[in-house]
Coordinates of C-alpha atoms in Angstrom, one line a residue:
M1 CA -78.5 -18.3 42.4
T2 CA -79.1 -14.9 43.2
E3 CA -76.5 -12.2 42.0
P4 CA -74.4 -11.0 45.5
S5 CA -74.8 -7.4 45.8
S6 CA -71.5 -5.3 45.6
T7 CA -70.9 -5.2 49.5
D8 CA -71.7 -9.0 49.5
L9 CA -68.5 -9.5 47.5
L10 CA -66.2 -7.6 49.7
R11 CA -64.4 -9.4 52.4
V12 CA -64.6 -6.1 54.7
P13 CA -65.7 -2.7 53.8
W14 CA -63.0 -0.6 51.8
P15 CA -60.9 0.7 52.8
H16 CA -59.5 -2.0 55.2
G17 CA -56.7 -0.9 56.8
P18 CA -53.6 -1.3 54.4
R19 CA -51.4 -0.4 57.1
S20 CA -51.7 -2.9 59.8
V21 CA -48.9 -4.9 60.4
T22 CA -50.2 -7.4 63.1
T23 CA -53.5 -8.4 61.6
G24 CA -54.8 -9.5 58.1
P25 CA -56.3 -13.1 56.6
V26 CA -53.1 -14.4 56.1
L27 CA -51.6 -13.8 59.6
E28 CA -54.8 -15.1 61.0
T29 CA -55.4 -17.6 59.2
R30 CA -52.1 -18.9 60.1
S31 CA -52.5 -18.2 63.6
R32 CA -55.6 -19.9 63.7
V33 CA -54.6 -22.9 62.0
R34 CA -51.3 -23.5 63.7
S35 CA -53.1 -23.1 67.2
G36 CA -55.7 -25.4 66.7
V37 CA -58.6 -23.3 66.5
T38 CA -59.3 -24.5 63.2
T39 CA -58.3 -26.7 60.3
A40 CA -56.5 -26.2 57.2
V41 CA -59.1 -28.6 55.4
D42 CA -61.7 -26.3 57.0
V43 CA -60.3 -22.8 56.0
T44 CA -60.1 -24.7 52.5
R45 CA -63.6 -25.8 52.5
E46 CA -64.6 -22.5 53.3
A47 CA -62.6 -20.7 50.6
L48 CA -63.9 -23.3 47.8
D49 CA -67.4 -22.4 49.0
R50 CA -66.9 -18.8 48.6
V51 CA -65.4 -19.4 45.2
R52 CA -68.3 -21.0 43.9
T53 CA -70.5 -18.3 45.0
V54 CA -68.2 -15.5 44.1
N55 CA -66.1 -16.2 41.1
P56 CA -69.2 -16.5 38.5
T57 CA -69.8 -12.9 38.9
L58 CA -66.3 -12.0 38.6
N59 CA -64.2 -14.4 36.8
A60 CA -61.1 -13.9 38.7
L61 CA -60.3 -17.3 38.8
T62 CA -60.0 -19.6 35.6
Q63 CA -59.0 -23.2 37.4
V64 CA -60.2 -24.2 40.6
F65 CA -58.0 -27.2 42.2
D66 CA -60.7 -28.3 44.5
D67 CA -59.7 -32.1 45.1
A68 CA -55.6 -31.2 45.1
A69 CA -56.5 -28.3 47.6
L70 CA -58.3 -30.6 50.0
R71 CA -55.3 -33.1 49.7
H72 CA -52.9 -30.6 50.5
A73 CA -54.8 -29.2 53.2
A74 CA -54.8 -32.6 55.2
L75 CA -51.0 -32.8 54.6
V76 CA -50.7 -29.2 56.6
D77 CA -53.3 -30.6 59.6
D78 CA -51.2 -33.9 59.6
A79 CA -48.1 -31.9 59.9
I80 CA -49.3 -29.8 62.9
A81 CA -50.4 -32.9 64.7
R82 CA -47.2 -34.3 64.4
G83 CA -45.8 -30.7 66.0
Q84 CA -44.2 -29.2 63.1
G85 CA -46.4 -26.4 62.7
D86 CA -43.7 -23.9 63.3
S87 CA -42.1 -25.0 60.4
L88 CA -45.2 -23.9 58.1
P89 CA -45.1 -20.0 58.0
L90 CA -48.3 -19.9 55.9
A91 CA -50.2 -23.2 57.3
G92 CA -53.5 -23.2 56.0
V93 CA -53.8 -20.1 54.1
P94 CA -55.6 -20.1 51.1
I95 CA -53.9 -18.7 47.8
A96 CA -54.3 -18.2 44.2
I97 CA -51.5 -18.4 41.5
K98 CA -51.6 -15.9 38.3
D99 CA -51.8 -18.1 35.1
N100 CA -48.6 -17.4 33.8
I101 CA -46.7 -18.8 36.9
C102 CA -46.0 -22.9 36.0
L103 CA -47.6 -25.7 38.6
G104 CA -46.2 -29.1 37.6
P105 CA -48.1 -32.2 37.8
D106 CA -46.2 -33.6 40.6
L107 CA -44.7 -30.8 43.0
N108 CA -42.7 -33.1 45.1
S109 CA -43.7 -31.0 48.0
D110 CA -41.4 -31.2 51.2
L111 CA -44.5 -32.1 53.4
G112 CA -44.5 -35.4 51.8
S113 CA -41.2 -36.1 52.6
V114 CA -41.6 -34.7 56.3
L115 CA -44.6 -36.9 56.9
G116 CA -42.9 -39.7 55.4
S117 CA -46.2 -40.4 53.4
G118 CA -45.0 -40.2 50.0
R119 CA -48.2 -38.0 48.9
T120 CA -48.0 -35.0 47.2
P121 CA -50.7 -32.3 46.4
G122 CA -49.9 -32.6 42.5
Y123 CA -51.9 -29.7 41.5
G124 CA -51.1 -29.6 37.9
G125 CA -53.9 -28.2 35.8
F126 CA -53.0 -25.9 32.8
T127 CA -50.9 -22.8 32.4
T128 CA -52.5 -20.9 29.7
C129 CA -51.1 -17.6 30.2
A130 CA -54.7 -16.5 28.7
S131 CA -53.7 -17.4 25.5
R132 CA -54.8 -20.1 23.0
M133 CA -51.4 -20.4 22.0
L134 CA -50.9 -22.4 25.2
E135 CA -54.8 -22.9 25.9
H136 CA -54.0 -26.9 26.7
Y137 CA -50.6 -26.6 28.1
R138 CA -49.4 -28.5 31.2
S139 CA -46.2 -27.4 32.4
P140 CA -43.6 -30.5 33.4
Y141 CA -42.3 -28.6 36.7
T142 CA -43.5 -26.0 39.4
A143 CA -42.4 -22.3 39.6
T144 CA -39.9 -22.0 42.4
A145 CA -41.9 -19.3 44.1
A146 CA -45.2 -21.4 43.9
Q147 CA -43.2 -24.3 45.4
R148 CA -42.2 -22.3 48.4
L149 CA -45.4 -21.6 49.0
I150 CA -46.9 -25.0 49.2
D151 CA -43.8 -26.3 51.0
A152 CA -44.9 -23.2 53.8
G153 CA -48.2 -24.8 53.8
A154 CA -50.2 -22.3 51.7
I155 CA -52.9 -24.1 49.8
I156 CA -53.4 -23.1 46.1
I157 CA -57.2 -22.9 45.5
G158 CA -56.7 -22.0 41.8
K159 CA -55.3 -20.1 38.8
A160 CA -56.1 -16.4 38.4
N161 CA -57.1 -14.8 35.1
M162 CA -54.9 -12.1 33.4
D163 CA -54.4 -10.3 30.0
E164 CA -52.7 -12.4 27.8
F165 CA -49.0 -12.9 28.1
G166 CA -49.2 -10.1 30.7
M167 CA -49.8 -7.6 27.9
G168 CA -52.5 -5.4 29.1
S169 CA -53.7 -3.3 31.9
S170 CA -57.6 -4.4 32.6
T171 CA -57.8 -8.1 31.8
E172 CA -60.0 -8.0 29.4
R173 CA -57.5 -9.3 26.8
S174 CA -58.0 -13.0 28.1
I175 CA -59.4 -16.4 26.3
H176 CA -61.3 -16.7 29.5
G177 CA -63.1 -13.2 29.2
P178 CA -62.6 -10.2 31.4
T179 CA -62.5 -10.3 35.1
R180 CA -64.9 -7.7 36.8
N181 CA -64.1 -5.4 39.5
P182 CA -65.6 -6.5 43.1
H183 CA -66.6 -3.0 43.8
D184 CA -68.6 -2.2 40.7
R185 CA -68.8 -5.2 38.3
A186 CA -69.3 -2.8 35.1
R187 CA -65.8 -1.9 36.0
V188 CA -62.4 -3.5 35.2
A189 CA -60.2 -5.2 37.9
G190 CA -56.9 -3.7 36.2
G191 CA -54.5 -5.7 34.6
S192 CA -52.1 -7.4 34.2
S193 CA -53.0 -9.4 37.5
G194 CA -56.5 -8.5 37.5
G195 CA -57.7 -12.0 38.6
S196 CA -55.4 -12.4 41.5
A197 CA -56.5 -8.8 42.7
A198 CA -60.1 -9.5 42.4
A199 CA -59.8 -12.9 44.2
V200 CA -58.2 -11.1 47.5
A201 CA -60.1 -8.0 47.2
S202 CA -63.4 -10.3 47.3
G203 CA -62.4 -12.8 50.0
M204 CA -62.0 -16.0 47.9
V205 CA -58.3 -16.3 48.9
A206 CA -56.2 -14.3 51.6
T207 CA -53.5 -13.6 49.1
A208 CA -52.6 -14.2 45.4
L209 CA -49.3 -14.1 43.6
G210 CA -49.0 -11.8 40.2
S211 CA -46.5 -10.3 38.2
D212 CA -45.2 -7.2 37.7
T213 CA -43.8 -6.2 34.3
G214 CA -44.8 -2.6 34.1
G215 CA -47.4 -2.2 36.9
S216 CA -49.3 -5.4 36.9
I217 CA -49.3 -5.8 40.5
R218 CA -49.7 -2.2 41.6
Q219 CA -52.3 -1.2 39.1
P220 CA -55.3 -3.9 39.6
A221 CA -54.2 -3.6 43.3
S222 CA -55.1 0.1 43.0
F223 CA -58.5 -0.7 41.4
C224 CA -59.5 -3.2 43.6
G225 CA -58.6 -1.6 46.9
C226 CA -55.9 -4.0 48.1
V227 CA -52.1 -4.0 48.9
G228 CA -49.8 -4.7 45.7
L229 CA -45.9 -5.4 46.5
K230 CA -43.6 -5.4 43.4
P231 CA -40.4 -6.7 44.8
T232 CA -36.8 -5.6 43.8
Y233 CA -35.9 -7.2 40.4
G234 CA -33.7 -10.6 41.6
K235 CA -35.5 -10.6 45.1
V236 CA -38.0 -13.3 44.0
S237 CA -37.1 -16.4 41.3
R238 CA -38.5 -15.9 38.0
H239 CA -38.0 -19.5 37.4
G240 CA -41.3 -21.0 36.4
L241 CA -42.7 -17.5 35.2
V242 CA -43.6 -17.5 31.6
A243 CA -41.4 -14.8 30.2
Y244 CA -43.1 -11.6 28.8
A245 CA -40.1 -9.0 29.4
S246 CA -37.3 -10.6 31.2
S247 CA -35.5 -7.6 32.3
L248 CA -38.6 -6.3 34.1
D249 CA -40.7 -9.1 35.0
Q250 CA -41.0 -9.9 38.9
I251 CA -43.3 -12.1 41.2
G252 CA -44.8 -10.1 44.0
P253 CA -47.9 -10.7 46.1
L254 CA -51.2 -8.9 46.6
T255 CA -52.6 -9.2 50.0
C256 CA -55.4 -7.0 52.4
T257 CA -52.7 -5.9 54.7
V258 CA -49.0 -4.8 54.2
G259 CA -47.9 -7.1 57.3
D260 CA -49.6 -10.1 55.0
A261 CA -47.5 -8.6 52.0
A262 CA -44.3 -9.0 54.1
A263 CA -45.2 -12.5 55.3
V264 CA -45.6 -13.9 52.0
L265 CA -42.6 -11.6 50.4
D266 CA -40.1 -13.7 53.2
V267 CA -41.5 -17.2 52.2
I268 CA -41.1 -16.9 48.3
S269 CA -38.0 -14.7 48.4
G270 CA -34.5 -15.8 48.4
H271 CA -31.9 -17.0 46.1
D272 CA -32.8 -19.7 43.2
P273 CA -30.0 -21.5 41.6
L274 CA -32.3 -22.2 38.7
D275 CA -32.7 -18.1 38.0
A276 CA -29.4 -16.6 37.0
T277 CA -30.6 -13.2 37.9
S278 CA -31.5 -14.0 41.7
D279 CA -29.8 -12.2 44.1
N280 CA -27.6 -14.5 46.2
A281 CA -27.1 -12.1 49.1
L282 CA -28.3 -12.6 52.7
R283 CA -31.1 -9.8 53.4
E284 CA -33.4 -8.6 56.1
H285 CA -36.8 -10.1 56.2
A286 CA -39.5 -7.9 55.2
S287 CA -41.4 -9.2 58.3
D288 CA -38.5 -8.3 60.7
G289 CA -39.2 -5.4 62.8
L290 CA -42.4 -4.4 60.7
A291 CA -43.8 -2.6 63.5
A292 CA -41.0 -0.7 64.6
P293 CA -40.9 3.0 63.7
I294 CA -38.6 4.6 61.3
A295 CA -37.1 7.8 62.9
D296 CA -37.0 11.2 60.6
V297 CA -38.8 9.7 58.0
V298 CA -38.2 11.6 54.4
L299 CA -40.1 11.0 51.1
G300 CA -39.6 12.5 48.0
V301 CA -42.4 13.8 45.5
P302 CA -41.7 13.9 41.9
R303 CA -41.8 17.5 41.4
Q304 CA -43.5 16.7 37.4
I305 CA -46.0 14.3 38.8
V306 CA -47.2 17.2 41.4
E307 CA -47.3 19.8 38.4
T308 CA -49.2 17.6 35.8
A309 CA -51.4 15.7 38.3
Q310 CA -52.7 19.0 39.8
G311 CA -56.7 19.2 39.4
T312 CA -56.9 15.1 38.6
A313 CA -57.7 12.2 40.9
A314 CA -54.2 11.2 41.0
G315 CA -53.4 14.8 42.2
D316 CA -56.0 14.5 44.6
V317 CA -55.0 11.4 46.3
L318 CA -51.2 12.3 46.2
A319 CA -52.2 15.8 47.8
Q320 CA -54.0 14.1 50.7
A321 CA -51.2 11.4 51.2
I322 CA -48.8 14.0 51.4
E323 CA -51.1 15.9 54.1
H324 CA -51.6 12.6 55.7
F325 CA -47.7 11.9 56.0
R326 CA -46.9 15.3 57.2
S327 CA -49.7 15.1 59.9
R328 CA -47.3 12.2 61.2
G329 CA -44.1 14.0 61.4
V330 CA -42.7 12.6 57.9
T331 CA -40.8 15.2 56.1
V332 CA -41.9 15.5 52.6
I333 CA -39.7 17.1 49.9
E334 CA -39.8 17.6 45.9
V335 CA -37.6 15.7 43.9
D336 CA -36.7 16.5 40.5
F337 CA -37.6 13.7 37.7
P338 CA -36.3 15.0 34.6
G339 CA -36.8 11.5 33.0
I340 CA -40.4 10.7 34.1
D341 CA -41.6 12.1 30.7
F342 CA -39.6 9.1 29.0
G343 CA -41.0 6.3 31.1
I344 CA -44.0 5.3 28.8
A345 CA -42.0 5.5 25.5
A346 CA -38.9 3.5 27.0
Y347 CA -41.0 0.8 28.6
Y348 CA -43.2 0.4 25.8
I349 CA -39.7 -0.2 23.6
I350 CA -37.9 -2.1 25.9
A351 CA -40.9 -4.4 27.0
T352 CA -42.0 -5.1 23.2
A353 CA -38.3 -5.6 22.1
E354 CA -37.9 -8.5 24.9
A355 CA -41.6 -9.7 24.1
S356 CA -40.5 -10.3 20.8
S357 CA -37.7 -12.4 21.6
N358 CA -39.2 -14.2 24.4
L359 CA -42.5 -15.2 22.3
A360 CA -40.4 -16.4 19.3
R361 CA -40.5 -19.7 20.7
F362 CA -44.1 -20.1 20.1
D363 CA -44.3 -21.2 16.7
G364 CA -46.2 -24.3 16.4
V365 CA -43.0 -26.3 15.9
R366 CA -40.9 -25.7 19.0
Y367 CA -43.8 -24.6 21.7
G368 CA -47.2 -23.6 21.3
R369 CA -50.5 -24.6 19.3
R370 CA -50.2 -25.7 15.6
H371 CA -52.3 -25.0 13.1
P372 CA -53.6 -27.4 10.7
L373 CA -52.1 -26.7 6.9
A374 CA -53.6 -27.0 3.3
A375 CA -52.1 -29.4 1.0
G376 CA -49.1 -27.9 -0.3
E377 CA -48.4 -25.4 2.3
G378 CA -44.8 -25.3 3.8
L379 CA -42.8 -23.9 7.1
D380 CA -43.8 -20.1 6.4
A381 CA -47.4 -21.0 6.3
L382 CA -47.2 -22.8 9.6
Y383 CA -45.5 -20.0 11.3
V384 CA -48.3 -17.6 9.9
K385 CA -51.0 -19.6 10.8
S386 CA -49.9 -20.7 14.2
R387 CA -48.8 -17.6 15.5
T388 CA -52.0 -15.8 14.1
A389 CA -54.5 -18.2 15.6
G390 CA -52.3 -18.8 18.5
F391 CA -51.8 -14.8 19.6
G392 CA -54.4 -12.2 20.6
E393 CA -54.5 -8.7 18.8
E394 CA -52.7 -7.3 21.6
V395 CA -49.8 -9.5 21.8
R396 CA -49.4 -9.7 17.9
K397 CA -49.3 -6.0 18.1
R398 CA -46.5 -5.9 20.8
I399 CA -44.4 -8.6 19.0
M400 CA -44.5 -6.9 15.7
L401 CA -43.5 -3.3 17.5
G402 CA -40.7 -5.2 18.9
T403 CA -39.4 -7.0 16.1
H404 CA -39.5 -3.3 14.4
V405 CA -37.6 -1.4 17.2
L406 CA -35.0 -4.2 16.8
S407 CA -34.5 -4.3 13.4
S408 CA -31.8 -3.6 11.2
G409 CA -31.9 0.6 10.8
Y410 CA -34.3 1.2 13.5
Y411 CA -32.2 -0.3 16.5
D412 CA -30.2 2.6 17.3
A413 CA -33.1 4.9 17.0
Y414 CA -35.2 3.5 18.9
Y415 CA -34.1 0.5 21.1
A416 CA -30.8 2.1 22.2
T417 CA -32.1 5.2 22.9
A418 CA -34.9 3.8 25.5
L419 CA -32.0 2.0 27.2
R420 CA -30.6 5.6 27.5
A421 CA -33.7 6.7 28.8
R422 CA -33.7 3.9 31.2
A423 CA -30.3 5.0 32.4
V424 CA -31.7 8.5 33.1
I425 CA -34.8 7.2 35.2
R426 CA -32.6 5.2 37.4
A427 CA -30.5 8.2 37.9
D428 CA -33.5 9.7 38.7
Y429 CA -34.4 7.6 41.8
A430 CA -30.7 7.2 42.8
T431 CA -30.4 11.2 43.3
A432 CA -33.6 10.8 45.3
F433 CA -32.1 8.4 47.9
E434 CA -29.0 10.3 47.7
R435 CA -30.9 13.4 48.9
G436 CA -31.9 11.3 52.0
C437 CA -35.4 10.0 51.0
H438 CA -36.3 6.8 52.7
A439 CA -38.7 6.3 49.6
V440 CA -40.4 8.5 46.7
L441 CA -44.1 8.8 46.8
M442 CA -46.8 8.8 44.1
P443 CA -49.8 8.0 42.6
T444 CA -50.3 4.5 41.6
T445 CA -53.0 5.1 38.8
P446 CA -54.2 8.4 36.9
G447 CA -57.6 7.4 38.2
T448 CA -60.1 4.9 39.4
A449 CA -61.2 1.7 37.5
F450 CA -62.6 2.4 34.2
R451 CA -65.5 1.0 32.7
L452 CA -65.3 -2.3 30.7
G453 CA -65.1 -1.5 27.1
E454 CA -64.1 1.8 27.5
K455 CA -60.1 1.8 26.6
T456 CA -59.8 -1.3 24.6
E457 CA -60.1 0.2 21.1
D458 CA -57.5 3.1 22.2
A459 CA -54.3 1.7 22.7
L460 CA -52.5 5.0 23.7
T461 CA -55.1 5.9 26.4
M462 CA -54.6 2.0 27.7
Y463 CA -51.0 2.5 27.6
L464 CA -51.2 5.6 29.6
E465 CA -52.8 3.7 32.6
D466 CA -49.2 2.7 33.6
V467 CA -47.6 6.1 33.1
Y468 CA -46.8 6.1 37.1
T469 CA -45.6 2.2 37.1
V470 CA -43.1 1.5 34.4
G471 CA -40.5 3.6 36.0
V472 CA -40.1 1.1 38.9
N473 CA -39.7 -1.6 36.7
L474 CA -36.8 0.2 34.1
A475 CA -35.0 0.7 37.4
G476 CA -35.7 -2.6 39.0
L477 CA -36.9 -1.1 42.5
P478 CA -39.3 -2.3 45.0
A479 CA -42.5 -0.5 45.0
V480 CA -45.9 -1.0 47.1
S481 CA -49.4 0.3 46.3
I482 CA -51.6 0.8 49.1
P483 CA -55.5 1.7 49.1
F484 CA -56.2 5.5 49.9
E485 CA -59.6 6.7 49.9
P486 CA -59.6 10.0 47.3
R487 CA -63.2 10.8 48.8
P488 CA -65.9 9.4 51.0
G489 CA -67.9 6.8 49.0
S490 CA -65.7 6.7 45.7
L491 CA -63.9 3.6 44.0
P492 CA -60.5 2.5 45.5
M493 CA -57.7 4.0 44.3
G494 CA -53.7 3.4 45.4
I495 CA -50.6 5.4 46.5
Q496 CA -47.4 4.1 45.7
L497 CA -44.1 4.0 47.8
V498 CA -40.8 3.1 45.8
G499 CA -38.0 2.1 47.8
R500 CA -34.3 2.0 47.5
P501 CA -33.0 -1.5 46.0
F502 CA -33.9 -4.8 48.5
G503 CA -35.3 -2.2 50.9
E504 CA -38.5 -3.6 51.2
A505 CA -38.5 -4.3 55.0
S506 CA -38.0 -0.6 55.1
L507 CA -40.7 0.6 52.4
L508 CA -43.4 -1.8 54.3
R509 CA -42.4 -0.3 57.4
I510 CA -43.0 3.4 56.3
T511 CA -46.5 2.6 55.5
S512 CA -47.4 2.0 59.2
V513 CA -46.5 5.8 59.8

């Protein structure tokens, strides 16, 4: 097979209109399928054909559900033929699911009961988290977010590659090998949801689910030139998401347009009794009034970022974004963010501490891969050998760091201090909103996608890739990264807007200014 060129891999030339709210692969596909212009089966076949052509060069999808996807698509077509298309807000839309989001063997989709057929898509497959620890794990249940997509008529094409247990910023830390950037296959796709971003940017799927613990949706969206939405903590159920850091993790969509992002968010969000942190208040749908303008928009820009990013790629993008919004009548003011310097340190203490606790269950006894023992070896050897063989280097490093900061004598010095820093970061955002800011504007990443292998041996440099994204997770706020061309002919790079709690509708509306 002839390897496709970089431009062949792209759905449309970048940048591809991130501010569009009325068009996009999700909305277009839904409209065409529900109106009978095409069928869900035909759309699914086209997506599977593109996966067979493109995925070998990118390694974005690690599992492909050919038969199950076509079975599910046939159910969608049956429902539409019976006049039930209006109940399927994502009818026939091909989607990928990050490989830390569970798919059970029997999804018990509402489609089956609606049609009275008793059939279900039965996707199944493995939920590996890109780790040897879960290499052969089959989940007995389906994540709430995935189930809601299935019930809405979305067709799951496959599982998307990721950094092991979500710990990475490049999708190089995966047992399945690295994912490559659709714009330059010598470069990373970002992480940890790099497979999801690459699958969307290359046109294999219309949308994908990722998870964002410290920027893992927004950073790969920036690198791959697509829209990445990290919802407010509690907006989307975490039931069925394999935990990395429970107070930070959040599921969200990657799409080509903000209109598509809103449509997917409306399906996956909402209260879930299976998640104790799920918000149970009635909230505005992100798609409601999305095209309506917001009067007298005010954006805040952290003074510290303006100063430190000056002369860098991030600074150039931020300056262009400020000029863009001001030219459209938006008021842009500087706001003070004294806590921004604490973000990386606080994040990597809190996240690793929670990871140490969450991943303790994978010990070869209760969960995960069990390593064989030699004669006479006991429980200690089982733990050591199983966890050493099951976890990759980066995961082991973060577990050890998290265990250290929680240990006696260090808890107050590190973990308690990080919690105080987290409170300062939350207060910075709250102050900006109290000053009348509708959103906070900042770069998504320090630069464009770096080359494969460039930063794998330098942990600090890799961690600093998250410098603009981790504060959002620490504060529990919604944020969206949209493509913004730094200069003609350059690689993609994102600009980020951070909104008020549960203000996704307004946040996405601002991007259309």
